[in-house]
Coordinates of C-alpha atoms in Angstrom, one line a residue:
Chain A
X15 CA -25.4 -2.6 -14.8
X16 CA -28.3 -1.4 -16.6
X17 CA -31.0 -3.8 -17.3
X18 CA -34.0 -3.0 -19.3
X19 CA -37.1 -4.6 -17.8
X20 CA -40.3 -4.3 -19.8
X21 CA -43.4 -5.9 -18.4
X22 CA -46.1 -6.9 -20.8
X23 CA -49.1 -4.7 -20.4
X24 CA -52.6 -4.7 -21.9
X25 CA -52.1 -1.2 -23.3
X26 CA -49.4 -2.3 -25.8
X27 CA -50.3 -4.0 -29.0
X28 CA -47.0 -5.7 -29.2
X29 CA -45.6 -8.1 -26.6
X30 CA -42.2 -6.7 -25.7
X31 CA -41.0 -9.7 -23.7
X32 CA -39.8 -11.3 -26.9
X33 CA -40.0 -14.8 -28.3
X34 CA -40.3 -17.6 -25.8
X35 CA -37.2 -19.4 -27.3
X36 CA -35.2 -16.2 -26.7
X37 CA -36.2 -16.1 -23.1
X38 CA -35.6 -19.7 -22.6
X39 CA -32.0 -19.3 -23.9
X40 CA -31.4 -16.4 -21.5
X41 CA -32.6 -18.5 -18.6
X42 CA -30.4 -21.4 -19.6
X43 CA -27.3 -19.1 -19.8
X44 CA -28.2 -17.6 -16.4
X45 CA -28.4 -21.0 -14.8
X46 CA -25.1 -22.3 -16.3
X47 CA -23.2 -19.2 -15.2
X48 CA -24.7 -19.3 -11.7
X49 CA -23.6 -23.0 -11.5
X50 CA -20.1 -21.9 -12.4
X51 CA -20.3 -19.3 -9.6
X52 CA -21.2 -21.9 -7.1
X53 CA -18.2 -24.1 -7.9
X54 CA -16.0 -22.0 -5.7
X55 CA -18.3 -22.6 -2.7
X56 CA -18.2 -26.4 -3.4
X57 CA -14.4 -26.3 -3.5
X58 CA -14.3 -24.5 -0.1
X59 CA -16.7 -27.0 1.4
X60 CA -14.7 -29.9 0.1
X61 CA -11.4 -28.4 1.4
X62 CA -12.8 -27.8 4.9
X63 CA -14.6 -31.1 5.0
X64 CA -11.6 -33.2 3.9
X65 CA -9.3 -31.4 6.4
X66 CA -11.8 -31.7 9.3
X67 CA -12.7 -35.3 8.6
X68 CA -9.2 -36.7 8.7
X69 CA -7.9 -34.3 11.3
X70 CA -10.8 -35.3 13.6
X71 CA -9.7 -39.0 13.4
X72 CA -6.2 -37.9 14.3
X73 CA -7.3 -35.7 17.2
X74 CA -9.4 -38.4 18.8
X75 CA -7.0 -41.3 18.3
X76 CA -3.6 -39.8 18.9
X77 CA -1.7 -40.0 22.1
X78 CA -1.3 -36.4 23.0
X79 CA 2.0 -37.0 24.7
X80 CA 3.4 -37.7 21.3
X81 CA 2.1 -34.5 19.8
X82 CA 4.3 -32.5 22.2
X83 CA 7.5 -34.4 22.4
X84 CA 11.0 -34.5 21.0
X85 CA 10.5 -34.2 17.3
X86 CA 8.7 -35.0 14.1
X87 CA 9.0 -38.8 13.5
X88 CA 5.6 -39.5 11.9
X89 CA 6.3 -43.1 10.9
X90 CA 7.3 -44.0 14.4
X91 CA 4.3 -42.3 16.0
X92 CA 5.9 -39.0 17.2
X93 CA 4.1 -36.0 15.9
X94 CA 5.7 -33.1 17.6
X95 CA 3.8 -30.2 16.1
X96 CA 5.9 -27.7 18.1
X97 CA 8.9 -28.7 16.0
X98 CA 7.1 -27.8 12.8
X99 CA 5.6 -24.6 14.1
X100 CA 8.9 -23.2 15.5
X101 CA 10.6 -24.1 12.2
X102 CA 7.8 -22.4 10.3
X103 CA 8.1 -19.3 12.4
X104 CA 11.9 -19.2 11.9
X105 CA 11.8 -19.4 8.1
X106 CA 8.9 -17.0 7.9
X107 CA 10.7 -14.5 10.2
X108 CA 13.9 -14.7 8.1
X109 CA 11.9 -14.4 4.9
X110 CA 10.1 -11.3 6.1
X111 CA 13.3 -9.7 7.4
X112 CA 14.5 -9.9 3.8
X113 CA 11.4 -9.3 1.8
X114 CA 10.0 -6.3 3.8
X115 CA 12.9 -3.9 3.3
X116 CA 13.7 -5.0 -0.2
X117 CA 10.1 -5.1 -1.4
X118 CA 9.3 -1.8 0.3
X119 CA 12.4 -0.1 -1.1
X120 CA 11.5 -1.2 -4.6
X121 CA 7.9 0.0 -4.1
X122 CA 8.9 3.4 -2.8
X123 CA 11.4 3.9 -5.6
X124 CA 8.9 2.8 -8.3
X125 CA 6.1 4.9 -6.8
X126 CA 7.9 8.1 -5.7
X127 CA 11.2 8.4 -7.6
X128 CA 11.2 6.5 -10.8
X129 CA 10.7 8.2 -14.1
X130 CA 8.0 6.8 -16.3
X131 CA 10.5 5.1 -18.6
X132 CA 12.5 3.5 -15.7
X133 CA 9.3 2.2 -14.2
X134 CA 8.2 0.7 -17.6
X135 CA 11.4 -1.3 -17.7
X136 CA 11.8 -2.4 -14.0
X137 CA 8.1 -3.2 -13.2
X138 CA 8.0 -6.1 -15.8
X139 CA 11.3 -7.4 -14.5
X140 CA 9.9 -7.6 -10.9
X141 CA 6.9 -9.3 -12.4
X142 CA 9.2 -11.9 -14.0
X143 CA 10.7 -12.5 -10.6
X144 CA 7.2 -13.1 -9.3
X145 CA 6.6 -15.7 -12.0
X146 CA 9.6 -17.8 -11.2
X147 CA 8.3 -21.1 -9.8
X148 CA 9.1 -21.9 -6.2
X149 CA 11.0 -25.1 -7.1
X150 CA 13.4 -23.0 -9.0
X151 CA 14.0 -20.7 -6.0
X152 CA 14.3 -23.9 -3.9
X153 CA 17.1 -25.2 -6.2
X154 CA 18.8 -21.7 -6.1
X155 CA 18.5 -21.6 -2.2
X156 CA 20.2 -25.0 -1.9
X157 CA 22.8 -24.7 -4.6
X158 CA 23.8 -21.1 -4.4
X159 CA 22.4 -19.3 -1.3
X160 CA 23.6 -22.1 1.1
X161 CA 27.2 -22.4 -0.1
X162 CA 27.7 -18.7 -1.0
X163 CA 25.8 -16.9 1.7
X164 CA 24.8 -19.1 4.6
X165 CA 28.2 -20.8 4.9
X166 CA 29.8 -17.4 5.2
X167 CA 27.7 -16.2 8.0
X168 CA 28.3 -19.2 10.2
X169 CA 26.0 -21.9 8.8
X170 CA 26.6 -25.0 6.8
X171 CA 26.8 -25.1 3.0
X172 CA 23.9 -27.6 2.8
X173 CA 20.3 -27.0 3.5
X174 CA 19.3 -25.2 6.7
X175 CA 16.3 -23.1 7.9
X176 CA 18.5 -20.1 7.2
X177 CA 18.9 -21.0 3.5
X178 CA 15.2 -21.9 3.2
X179 CA 14.2 -18.6 4.9
X180 CA 16.4 -16.5 2.5
X181 CA 14.9 -18.4 -0.4
X182 CA 11.3 -17.8 0.8
X183 CA 12.3 -14.1 1.3
X184 CA 13.4 -13.9 -2.3
X185 CA 10.1 -15.4 -3.4
X186 CA 8.0 -12.9 -1.5
X187 CA 9.9 -9.7 -2.5
X188 CA 7.7 -9.1 -5.6
X189 CA 4.6 -9.7 -3.6
X190 CA 5.5 -7.1 -1.0
X191 CA 6.7 -4.7 -3.7
X192 CA 3.6 -4.9 -5.9
X193 CA 1.0 -4.6 -3.1
X194 CA 2.9 -1.8 -1.4
X195 CA 3.4 0.1 -4.7
X196 CA -0.3 -0.2 -5.6
X197 CA -1.3 1.3 -2.3
X198 CA 1.2 4.1 -2.5
X199 CA 0.2 5.0 -6.0
X200 CA -3.4 5.0 -4.8
X201 CA -2.5 8.1 -2.7
X202 CA -3.8 11.1 -4.7
X203 CA -1.1 13.4 -6.1
X204 CA -2.7 16.3 -4.2
X205 CA -1.1 14.9 -1.0
X206 CA 2.3 15.1 -2.6
X207 CA 1.7 18.5 -4.0
X208 CA 0.4 19.9 -0.8
X209 CA 3.4 18.5 1.1
X210 CA 5.9 20.0 -1.4
X211 CA 3.9 23.2 -1.4
X212 CA 4.5 23.5 2.3
X213 CA 8.2 23.2 1.7
X214 CA 8.6 19.6 2.8
X215 CA 11.5 17.7 1.4
X216 CA 11.1 14.5 -0.4
X217 CA 12.0 12.4 2.6
X218 CA 9.4 14.2 4.7
X219 CA 6.8 13.8 2.0
X220 CA 7.5 10.1 1.9
X221 CA 7.8 9.4 5.6
X222 CA 5.3 11.9 7.0
X223 CA 2.7 11.9 4.3
X224 CA 2.8 9.0 1.8
X225 CA 3.6 6.2 4.1
X226 CA 1.1 7.2 6.8
X227 CA -1.5 7.6 4.2
X228 CA -1.0 4.2 2.6
X229 CA -0.2 2.4 5.9
X230 CA -3.2 0.0 5.6
X231 CA -2.0 -1.2 2.2
X232 CA 1.6 -1.6 3.5
X233 CA 0.3 -3.6 6.5
X234 CA -1.8 -5.7 4.1
X235 CA 1.2 -6.4 1.9
X236 CA 3.2 -7.5 5.0
X237 CA 0.4 -9.8 6.1
X238 CA -0.2 -11.3 2.7
X239 CA 3.5 -12.0 2.3
X240 CA 3.7 -13.6 5.7
X241 CA 0.8 -15.9 4.9
X242 CA 2.4 -16.8 1.6
X243 CA 5.7 -17.5 3.4
X244 CA 4.0 -19.7 5.9
X245 CA 2.3 -21.7 3.1
X246 CA 5.4 -21.9 0.8
X247 CA 6.4 -25.5 0.4
X248 CA 9.0 -26.2 -2.3
X249 CA 11.7 -23.9 -1.1
X250 CA 11.6 -25.2 2.5
X251 CA 11.2 -28.7 1.3
X252 CA 14.4 -28.6 -0.8
X253 CA 16.5 -26.2 1.2
X254 CA 15.3 -26.8 4.7
X255 CA 18.0 -29.4 5.4
X256 CA 15.9 -32.2 6.8
X257 CA 14.3 -35.2 5.1
X258 CA 11.3 -37.1 6.5
X259 CA 12.1 -36.5 10.2
X260 CA 13.3 -33.6 12.4
X261 CA 14.4 -33.2 15.9
X262 CA 13.2 -30.1 17.7
X263 CA 15.5 -27.1 17.1
X264 CA 15.2 -23.4 17.6
X265 CA 18.4 -22.5 15.7
X266 CA 18.2 -21.1 12.2
X267 CA 21.4 -22.8 11.3
X268 CA 20.0 -26.3 11.8
X269 CA 18.0 -28.2 9.4
X270 CA 14.4 -28.9 10.3
X271 CA 10.9 -29.4 8.9
X272 CA 8.3 -26.6 8.6
X273 CA 4.7 -27.6 8.5
X274 CA 4.6 -27.6 4.7
X275 CA 7.9 -29.4 4.3
X276 CA 6.7 -32.1 6.7
X277 CA 3.7 -32.7 4.6
X278 CA 5.6 -32.8 1.4
X279 CA 8.3 -35.1 2.7
X280 CA 5.7 -37.4 4.3
X281 CA 4.1 -38.0 0.9
X282 CA 7.1 -38.1 -1.3
X283 CA 9.4 -41.0 -1.9
X284 CA 6.9 -43.7 -1.3
X285 CA 4.0 -44.7 -3.6
X286 CA 1.5 -43.2 -1.3
X287 CA 1.3 -42.0 2.3
X288 CA 1.8 -45.1 4.4
X289 CA 3.1 -45.7 7.8
X290 CA 2.1 -46.8 11.3
X291 CA -1.4 -45.9 12.4
X292 CA -2.2 -42.3 12.1
X293 CA 0.5 -41.1 9.7
X294 CA -2.0 -40.4 6.9
X295 CA -4.2 -38.5 9.3
X296 CA -1.4 -36.5 10.7
X297 CA -0.9 -35.0 7.2
X298 CA -4.4 -33.6 7.4
X299 CA -4.0 -32.4 11.0
X300 CA -0.9 -30.3 10.0
X301 CA -2.8 -29.2 6.9
X302 CA -5.7 -28.0 9.1
X303 CA -3.4 -25.9 11.3
X304 CA -1.8 -24.4 8.2
X305 CA -5.1 -23.7 6.6
X306 CA -6.5 -22.0 9.7
X307 CA -3.4 -19.9 10.2
X308 CA -3.2 -18.6 6.6
X309 CA -7.0 -18.1 6.5
X310 CA -6.9 -15.8 9.5
X311 CA -4.0 -13.8 8.1
X312 CA -5.6 -13.4 4.7
X313 CA -8.9 -12.2 6.3
X314 CA -7.0 -9.6 8.3
X315 CA -5.2 -8.5 5.2
X316 CA -8.5 -8.2 3.3
X317 CA -9.7 -5.9 6.1
X318 CA -6.7 -3.6 5.6
X319 CA -7.1 -3.6 1.8
X320 CA -10.7 -2.6 2.1
X321 CA -9.8 0.3 4.4
X322 CA -7.6 1.7 1.6
X323 CA -10.5 1.3 -0.9
X324 CA -12.9 3.1 1.4
X325 CA -10.7 6.1 1.8
X326 CA -10.0 7.1 -1.8
Chain B
X21 CA -0.4 36.9 -11.8
X22 CA -2.3 39.8 -13.1
X23 CA -4.3 39.8 -9.9
X24 CA -1.2 39.8 -7.7
X25 CA 0.1 42.6 -9.7
X26 CA -2.9 44.7 -8.8
X27 CA -3.3 43.5 -5.2
X28 CA 0.3 43.8 -4.0
X29 CA 2.4 46.9 -4.2
X30 CA 6.0 46.6 -5.1
X31 CA 7.5 46.7 -1.7
X32 CA 5.4 43.9 -0.3
X33 CA 6.2 41.8 -3.3
X34 CA 9.9 42.3 -2.9
X35 CA 9.6 41.5 0.8
X36 CA 7.8 38.2 0.1
X37 CA 10.4 37.3 -2.5
X38 CA 13.2 38.0 -0.2
X39 CA 11.9 35.9 2.6
X40 CA 11.1 33.0 0.3
X41 CA 14.6 32.9 -1.2
X42 CA 16.0 33.2 2.3
X43 CA 14.0 30.3 3.6
X44 CA 14.9 28.2 0.6
X45 CA 18.5 29.2 0.8
X46 CA 19.0 28.2 4.4
X47 CA 17.1 24.9 3.9
X48 CA 18.8 23.8 0.8
X49 CA 22.3 23.9 2.3
X50 CA 23.7 21.6 4.9
X51 CA 22.6 18.3 6.5
X52 CA 19.1 18.2 5.2
X53 CA 20.0 18.0 1.5
X54 CA 22.6 15.3 2.2
X55 CA 20.0 13.2 4.1
X56 CA 17.6 13.5 1.2
X57 CA 20.3 12.3 -1.3
X58 CA 21.3 9.5 1.1
X59 CA 17.7 8.3 1.4
X60 CA 17.4 8.3 -2.4
X61 CA 20.5 6.2 -2.7
X62 CA 19.4 3.7 0.0
X63 CA 16.1 3.2 -1.8
X64 CA 17.8 2.7 -5.2
X65 CA 20.2 0.2 -3.5
X66 CA 17.3 -1.8 -2.1
X67 CA 15.6 -1.9 -5.5
X68 CA 18.9 -3.0 -7.2
X69 CA 19.5 -5.7 -4.7
X70 CA 16.3 -7.3 -5.8
X71 CA 17.3 -7.0 -9.4
X72 CA 20.7 -8.4 -8.7
X73 CA 19.3 -11.4 -6.9
X74 CA 17.2 -12.1 -10.0
X75 CA 20.2 -11.8 -12.2
X76 CA 22.3 -14.0 -10.0
X77 CA 19.6 -16.6 -10.0
X78 CA 19.2 -16.8 -13.7
X79 CA 23.0 -16.7 -14.4
X80 CA 23.8 -19.3 -11.8
X81 CA 21.2 -21.7 -13.2
X82 CA 22.2 -21.0 -16.7
X83 CA 25.8 -21.8 -15.9
X84 CA 25.0 -25.0 -14.0
X85 CA 22.7 -26.2 -16.8
X86 CA 24.9 -25.1 -19.8
X87 CA 26.9 -28.3 -20.2
X88 CA 23.9 -30.5 -20.4
X89 CA 22.0 -28.3 -22.7
X90 CA 24.8 -27.5 -25.1
X91 CA 26.2 -31.0 -25.4
X92 CA 23.1 -33.2 -25.5
X93 CA 19.9 -31.0 -25.9
X94 CA 18.2 -33.5 -28.1
X95 CA 18.6 -36.6 -26.0
X96 CA 17.9 -34.5 -22.9
X97 CA 14.5 -33.5 -24.2
X98 CA 13.6 -37.0 -25.4
X99 CA 15.2 -39.0 -22.5
X100 CA 13.5 -40.5 -19.5
X101 CA 14.0 -40.6 -15.7
X102 CA 17.0 -42.7 -14.7
X103 CA 18.4 -43.7 -11.4
X104 CA 21.9 -42.6 -12.1
X105 CA 22.9 -39.2 -13.6
X106 CA 25.7 -40.7 -15.9
X107 CA 23.0 -42.7 -17.7
X108 CA 23.0 -41.7 -21.4
X109 CA 19.2 -41.9 -21.6
X110 CA 18.5 -39.4 -18.8
X111 CA 16.1 -36.7 -19.8
X112 CA 12.8 -34.9 -19.3
X113 CA 10.4 -36.2 -21.9
X114 CA 8.0 -37.6 -19.4
X115 CA 8.0 -34.4 -17.4
X116 CA 7.3 -32.3 -20.5
X117 CA 4.4 -34.6 -21.5
X118 CA 3.0 -34.5 -17.9
X119 CA 3.2 -30.7 -17.7
X120 CA 1.7 -30.4 -21.2
X121 CA -1.4 -32.3 -20.1
X122 CA -1.7 -30.4 -16.8
X123 CA -1.8 -27.2 -19.0
X124 CA -4.5 -28.8 -21.2
X125 CA -6.6 -29.7 -18.1
X126 CA -6.3 -26.1 -16.8
X127 CA -7.4 -24.8 -20.2
X128 CA -10.3 -27.2 -20.4
X129 CA -11.6 -27.0 -16.9
X130 CA -10.3 -23.9 -15.0
X131 CA -10.7 -21.4 -17.9
X132 CA -14.3 -21.9 -18.9
X133 CA -15.6 -22.4 -15.3
X134 CA -13.5 -19.5 -14.0
X135 CA -14.6 -17.0 -16.8
X136 CA -18.2 -18.1 -16.4
X137 CA -18.1 -17.6 -12.7
X138 CA -16.6 -14.1 -13.2
X139 CA -19.4 -13.2 -15.7
X140 CA -22.0 -14.4 -13.2
X141 CA -20.5 -12.4 -10.4
X142 CA -20.0 -9.2 -12.4
X143 CA -23.1 -9.2 -14.6
X144 CA -25.8 -11.4 -13.1
X145 CA -25.4 -11.8 -9.4
X146 CA -27.7 -9.7 -7.2
X147 CA -25.8 -7.4 -4.9
X148 CA -26.6 -9.2 -1.7
X149 CA -24.9 -11.0 1.2
X150 CA -24.6 -14.3 -0.6
X151 CA -22.7 -12.7 -3.5
X152 CA -20.5 -10.8 -1.1
X153 CA -19.8 -14.1 0.7
X154 CA -18.9 -15.9 -2.6
X155 CA -16.5 -13.1 -3.5
X156 CA -14.8 -13.1 -0.1
X157 CA -14.7 -16.9 -0.4
X158 CA -12.9 -16.7 -3.7
X159 CA -10.4 -14.3 -2.4
X160 CA -9.7 -16.5 0.5
X161 CA -9.4 -19.6 -1.7
X162 CA -6.7 -17.7 -3.7
X163 CA -4.7 -17.4 -0.5
X164 CA -4.9 -21.1 0.5
X165 CA -1.4 -22.7 0.4
X166 CA -0.9 -25.0 -2.5
X167 CA -0.1 -28.0 -0.3
X168 CA -3.7 -27.8 1.0
X169 CA -5.0 -28.2 -2.5
X170 CA -2.8 -31.2 -2.7
X171 CA -4.5 -32.6 0.4
X172 CA -7.9 -32.0 -1.3
X173 CA -6.7 -33.9 -4.4
X174 CA -5.3 -36.7 -2.3
X175 CA -8.6 -37.0 -0.4
X176 CA -10.9 -37.0 -3.4
X177 CA -9.0 -38.5 -6.3
X178 CA -6.3 -40.7 -4.8
X179 CA -7.9 -42.2 -1.7
X180 CA -11.4 -41.9 -3.3
X181 CA -13.3 -41.0 -0.1
X182 CA -17.0 -40.9 -0.3
X183 CA -17.9 -37.3 -1.0
X184 CA -21.6 -37.5 -1.7
X185 CA -21.9 -37.9 -5.5
X186 CA -18.1 -37.9 -6.1
X187 CA -17.5 -41.4 -4.8
X188 CA -16.6 -42.7 -8.3
X189 CA -14.0 -40.1 -8.9
X190 CA -11.2 -42.4 -7.9
X191 CA -12.1 -45.0 -10.5
X192 CA -12.7 -42.3 -13.1
X193 CA -9.3 -40.7 -12.8
X194 CA -7.4 -43.8 -11.9
X195 CA -6.1 -42.8 -8.4
X196 CA -2.7 -41.1 -8.4
X197 CA -2.9 -40.2 -12.1
X198 CA -2.2 -37.5 -14.6
X199 CA -5.9 -36.7 -14.7
X200 CA -6.0 -36.3 -10.9
X201 CA -3.0 -33.9 -11.1
X202 CA -4.7 -31.9 -13.9
X203 CA -7.9 -31.6 -12.0
X204 CA -6.3 -30.6 -8.7
X205 CA -4.2 -27.9 -10.4
X206 CA -7.4 -26.7 -12.2
X207 CA -9.0 -26.3 -8.8
X208 CA -5.9 -24.5 -7.5
X209 CA -5.9 -21.8 -10.3
X210 CA -9.6 -21.4 -10.5
X211 CA -9.8 -18.5 -8.0
X212 CA -7.0 -16.7 -9.8
X213 CA -8.8 -17.1 -13.1
X214 CA -12.1 -15.8 -11.6
X215 CA -10.4 -12.7 -9.9
X216 CA -8.5 -11.6 -12.9
X217 CA -11.4 -12.1 -15.2
X218 CA -13.6 -10.1 -12.9
X219 CA -11.1 -7.3 -12.9
X220 CA -11.1 -7.4 -16.7
X221 CA -14.9 -7.3 -16.9
X222 CA -15.1 -4.3 -14.6
X223 CA -13.2 -2.2 -17.1
X224 CA -15.9 -2.1 -19.7
X225 CA -17.5 1.4 -20.0
X226 CA -21.2 1.2 -19.3
X227 CA -22.0 3.3 -22.5
X228 CA -21.1 0.3 -24.6
X229 CA -23.5 -2.0 -22.7
X230 CA -26.3 0.6 -22.7
X231 CA -25.9 1.1 -26.4
X232 CA -26.3 -2.6 -27.0
X233 CA -29.4 -2.8 -24.8
X234 CA -30.7 0.2 -26.5
X235 CA -30.9 -1.6 -29.9
X236 CA -32.7 -4.5 -28.3
X237 CA -30.1 -7.0 -27.4
X238 CA -30.8 -9.5 -24.6
X239 CA -28.4 -9.7 -21.6
X240 CA -26.5 -12.7 -23.0
X241 CA -26.2 -11.0 -26.4
X242 CA -24.8 -7.9 -24.7
X243 CA -22.3 -10.1 -22.9
X244 CA -21.3 -12.2 -25.8
X245 CA -21.2 -9.4 -28.4
X246 CA -19.9 -6.5 -26.4
X247 CA -18.6 -7.3 -22.9
X248 CA -16.5 -10.4 -23.7
X249 CA -14.7 -9.0 -26.7
X250 CA -13.9 -5.8 -24.8
X251 CA -12.6 -7.7 -21.8
X252 CA -10.9 -10.4 -23.8
X253 CA -7.3 -9.1 -23.5
X254 CA -7.6 -8.7 -19.8
X255 CA -9.1 -12.2 -19.4
X256 CA -6.4 -13.7 -21.6
X257 CA -3.7 -12.1 -19.5
X258 CA -5.2 -13.6 -16.3
X259 CA -5.6 -17.0 -17.9
X260 CA -2.0 -17.0 -19.2
X261 CA -0.6 -16.1 -15.7
X262 CA -2.7 -18.8 -14.1
X263 CA -1.5 -21.3 -16.6
X264 CA 2.2 -20.5 -15.9
X265 CA 1.4 -20.8 -12.2
X266 CA -0.1 -24.3 -12.8
X267 CA 2.9 -25.5 -14.8
X268 CA 5.4 -24.4 -12.2
X269 CA 3.5 -25.7 -9.2
X270 CA 5.1 -28.8 -7.5
X271 CA 3.7 -29.1 -4.0
X272 CA 0.2 -30.4 -4.7
X273 CA 1.7 -33.0 -7.2
X274 CA 4.0 -34.3 -4.5
X275 CA 1.0 -34.8 -2.2
X276 CA -0.8 -36.6 -5.0
X277 CA 2.0 -39.0 -5.3
X278 CA 3.8 -38.0 -8.5
X279 CA 6.4 -40.5 -9.5
X280 CA 9.9 -39.4 -8.6
X281 CA 12.1 -42.4 -9.0
X282 CA 11.5 -44.5 -12.2
X283 CA 8.5 -44.1 -14.4
X284 CA 8.1 -47.1 -16.7
X285 CA 5.6 -45.4 -18.9
X286 CA 6.9 -43.4 -21.8
X287 CA 3.9 -42.1 -23.7
X288 CA 3.7 -39.8 -26.6
X289 CA 2.3 -36.3 -26.3
X290 CA -1.2 -37.3 -27.5
X291 CA -1.5 -40.7 -25.9
X292 CA -4.8 -40.4 -24.1
X293 CA -4.4 -43.6 -22.1
X294 CA -1.7 -42.0 -20.0
X295 CA -4.3 -39.8 -18.3
X296 CA -5.2 -42.7 -16.0
X297 CA -1.6 -43.7 -15.3
X298 CA 1.0 -42.7 -12.8
X299 CA 2.6 -39.5 -13.8
X300 CA 5.4 -37.0 -13.4
X301 CA 5.9 -33.4 -14.4
X302 CA 8.6 -30.8 -14.9
X303 CA 8.7 -29.3 -11.4
X304 CA 8.6 -32.8 -9.9
X305 CA 11.6 -33.9 -11.9
X306 CA 13.5 -30.8 -10.8
X307 CA 12.6 -31.4 -7.2
X308 CA 13.7 -35.0 -7.4
X309 CA 17.1 -34.3 -9.1
X310 CA 17.8 -31.4 -6.7
X311 CA 17.3 -33.8 -3.8
X312 CA 19.5 -36.4 -5.4
X313 CA 22.5 -34.0 -6.2
X314 CA 23.8 -34.6 -2.6
X315 CA 24.5 -38.3 -3.4
X316 CA 25.2 -38.0 -7.2
X317 CA 26.5 -34.6 -8.1
X318 CA 25.6 -35.0 -11.8
X319 CA 21.9 -34.7 -10.9
X320 CA 22.6 -31.0 -10.1
X321 CA 23.5 -30.2 -13.6
X322 CA 20.5 -32.0 -15.0
X323 CA 18.2 -30.3 -12.5
X324 CA 19.6 -26.9 -13.6
X325 CA 19.1 -27.9 -17.3
X326 CA 15.5 -28.9 -16.5
X327 CA 15.0 -25.6 -14.8
X328 CA 16.2 -23.7 -17.9
X329 CA 13.6 -25.6 -20.0
X330 CA 10.8 -25.0 -17.4
X331 CA 11.7 -21.3 -17.0
X332 CA 11.7 -20.9 -20.8
X333 CA 8.1 -22.0 -21.0
X334 CA 7.0 -20.2 -17.8
X335 CA 8.7 -16.9 -18.6
X336 CA 7.5 -17.1 -22.2
X337 CA 3.9 -17.3 -21.1
X338 CA 4.4 -14.6 -18.4
X339 CA 6.1 -12.2 -20.8
X340 CA 3.4 -12.7 -23.4
X341 CA 0.8 -11.9 -20.7
X342 CA 2.6 -8.8 -19.5
X343 CA 3.3 -7.4 -22.9
X344 CA -0.3 -8.1 -24.0
X345 CA -1.6 -6.2 -20.9
X346 CA 0.8 -3.2 -21.4
X347 CA -0.1 -3.0 -25.1
X348 CA -3.9 -2.8 -24.4
X349 CA -3.5 -0.5 -21.5
X350 CA -1.6 1.9 -23.7
X351 CA -4.1 1.5 -26.5
X352 CA -7.1 2.3 -24.4
X353 CA -5.5 5.0 -22.3

């Protein structure tokens, strides 16, 4: 960023600040661009404000016995948040159990083993998987994963938290793969060369040198993917196996509503969100919990990513 | 080598060579080598499982949707939402028009504002705490779940709550309308546009800028004449990816009250009046038909056919973006 600043001075016969119209145009452009830069701040304020305002109404008017009860029946006044949170943790857990090994495996192969040519073919394919919309994965989870996989491992062939979790896992594989691969490729080659030079085998190089060196990036990829899995809506909405209401369950083979699925099913079907009393506000209360949870995870992930940047 | 030749006598050299070959010889045989090969196969297997999943996904959907697409592609593309899957007129025209307008909104609002914000942050903003905070804020916004953006749209556009100067937004966009959907998704992809544009702007070599300043260009002239043309491919890649993200996004639209049952309106592609009317979009149609397939199995085929159409557009945009990026990366390397 090199700027040339020339102050008008009495010694010079020419005024180097240029024509006034030229300076005015520069100022105008500066202001317009700065305004665009401020838009993101306004959006953040609006998000937090809308969530807090409605959630506040909910918190102060709801009967708290109904927030910790038997299940999520918002139109009848039972807002059991525990049901939603447990379901969210179940699907996220299953998703990460699938996405972490597969994504990490893809990342290790692409970064440590693959030839240039193989990488040039496979990387775009993984990026295509990353671009598949979540509704599509939701359809796939319900119409293929549930009957072909879940029903064979003891579940039903309809929607269930297991089917939804597998779907979310598929969705997050490319995310884990791309962040992990980036951080492993950021390790300088001198590390690999030094390790080989000492006579270490490939597996020792990978597990004792490369993975420890890029551990911050790997942790970051795990956290970002977890946050994405918690916030994923369409897969769990379509394949989660519950519509509108859910009784508390801690079994992955049952259908239930995650936080996001509860929000989606509360607002779909009818013209707008209607219901007894605080139904509309409950939407924002759940939204606030979701927002806070993912925000904390993302901030932690940013910390880890910055650590990688500092080192190399 | 010449140095070694002079420094080491022959006996020492032989001795070293012997011990090295011995060490390598004992290590290369046995368990250790097998473990290495095993690890390699495990890792290849993990990678191939991901690729197989993608293949199964595409094949499964293509098979499910094949009947509809091969027998009545024309009427499927021009048909409308129906309550029964056997209805002859069932199709996705309304969804295509809705998704088209969402893409237009993203191009009109998110692209210019996002690119302008990126230029400000990269070229103008002072390196201080506020700038750092704005950048952190944008990164956090990119990680906010899409349903939460749906809540924001619901709050501002549909319910029309008083938000200082924005209290007229509801009457302007017409509540739960196509315009509300377009604006909400523009807000959703804005952080992605900003981040990718920033990355593209960072790649410009400072010599180019310095050269332009040297011949007397003003800051804006440098940006318009040198920085933007140089960063254009990178910016374009980012905007294309965010556009495909917006087209495939369903969750915020559900929150906004997209029509899932019957939509009376059947507007043409360029009928502006529909912007203030109730709307639907491709991902919403897919969601709805997927849910209905339990009761009416025919909806499953139609959902798969709609997915094929949506994937065609989304993957076309993504592939263009990826190829474009690879082409310019190679050209500049």
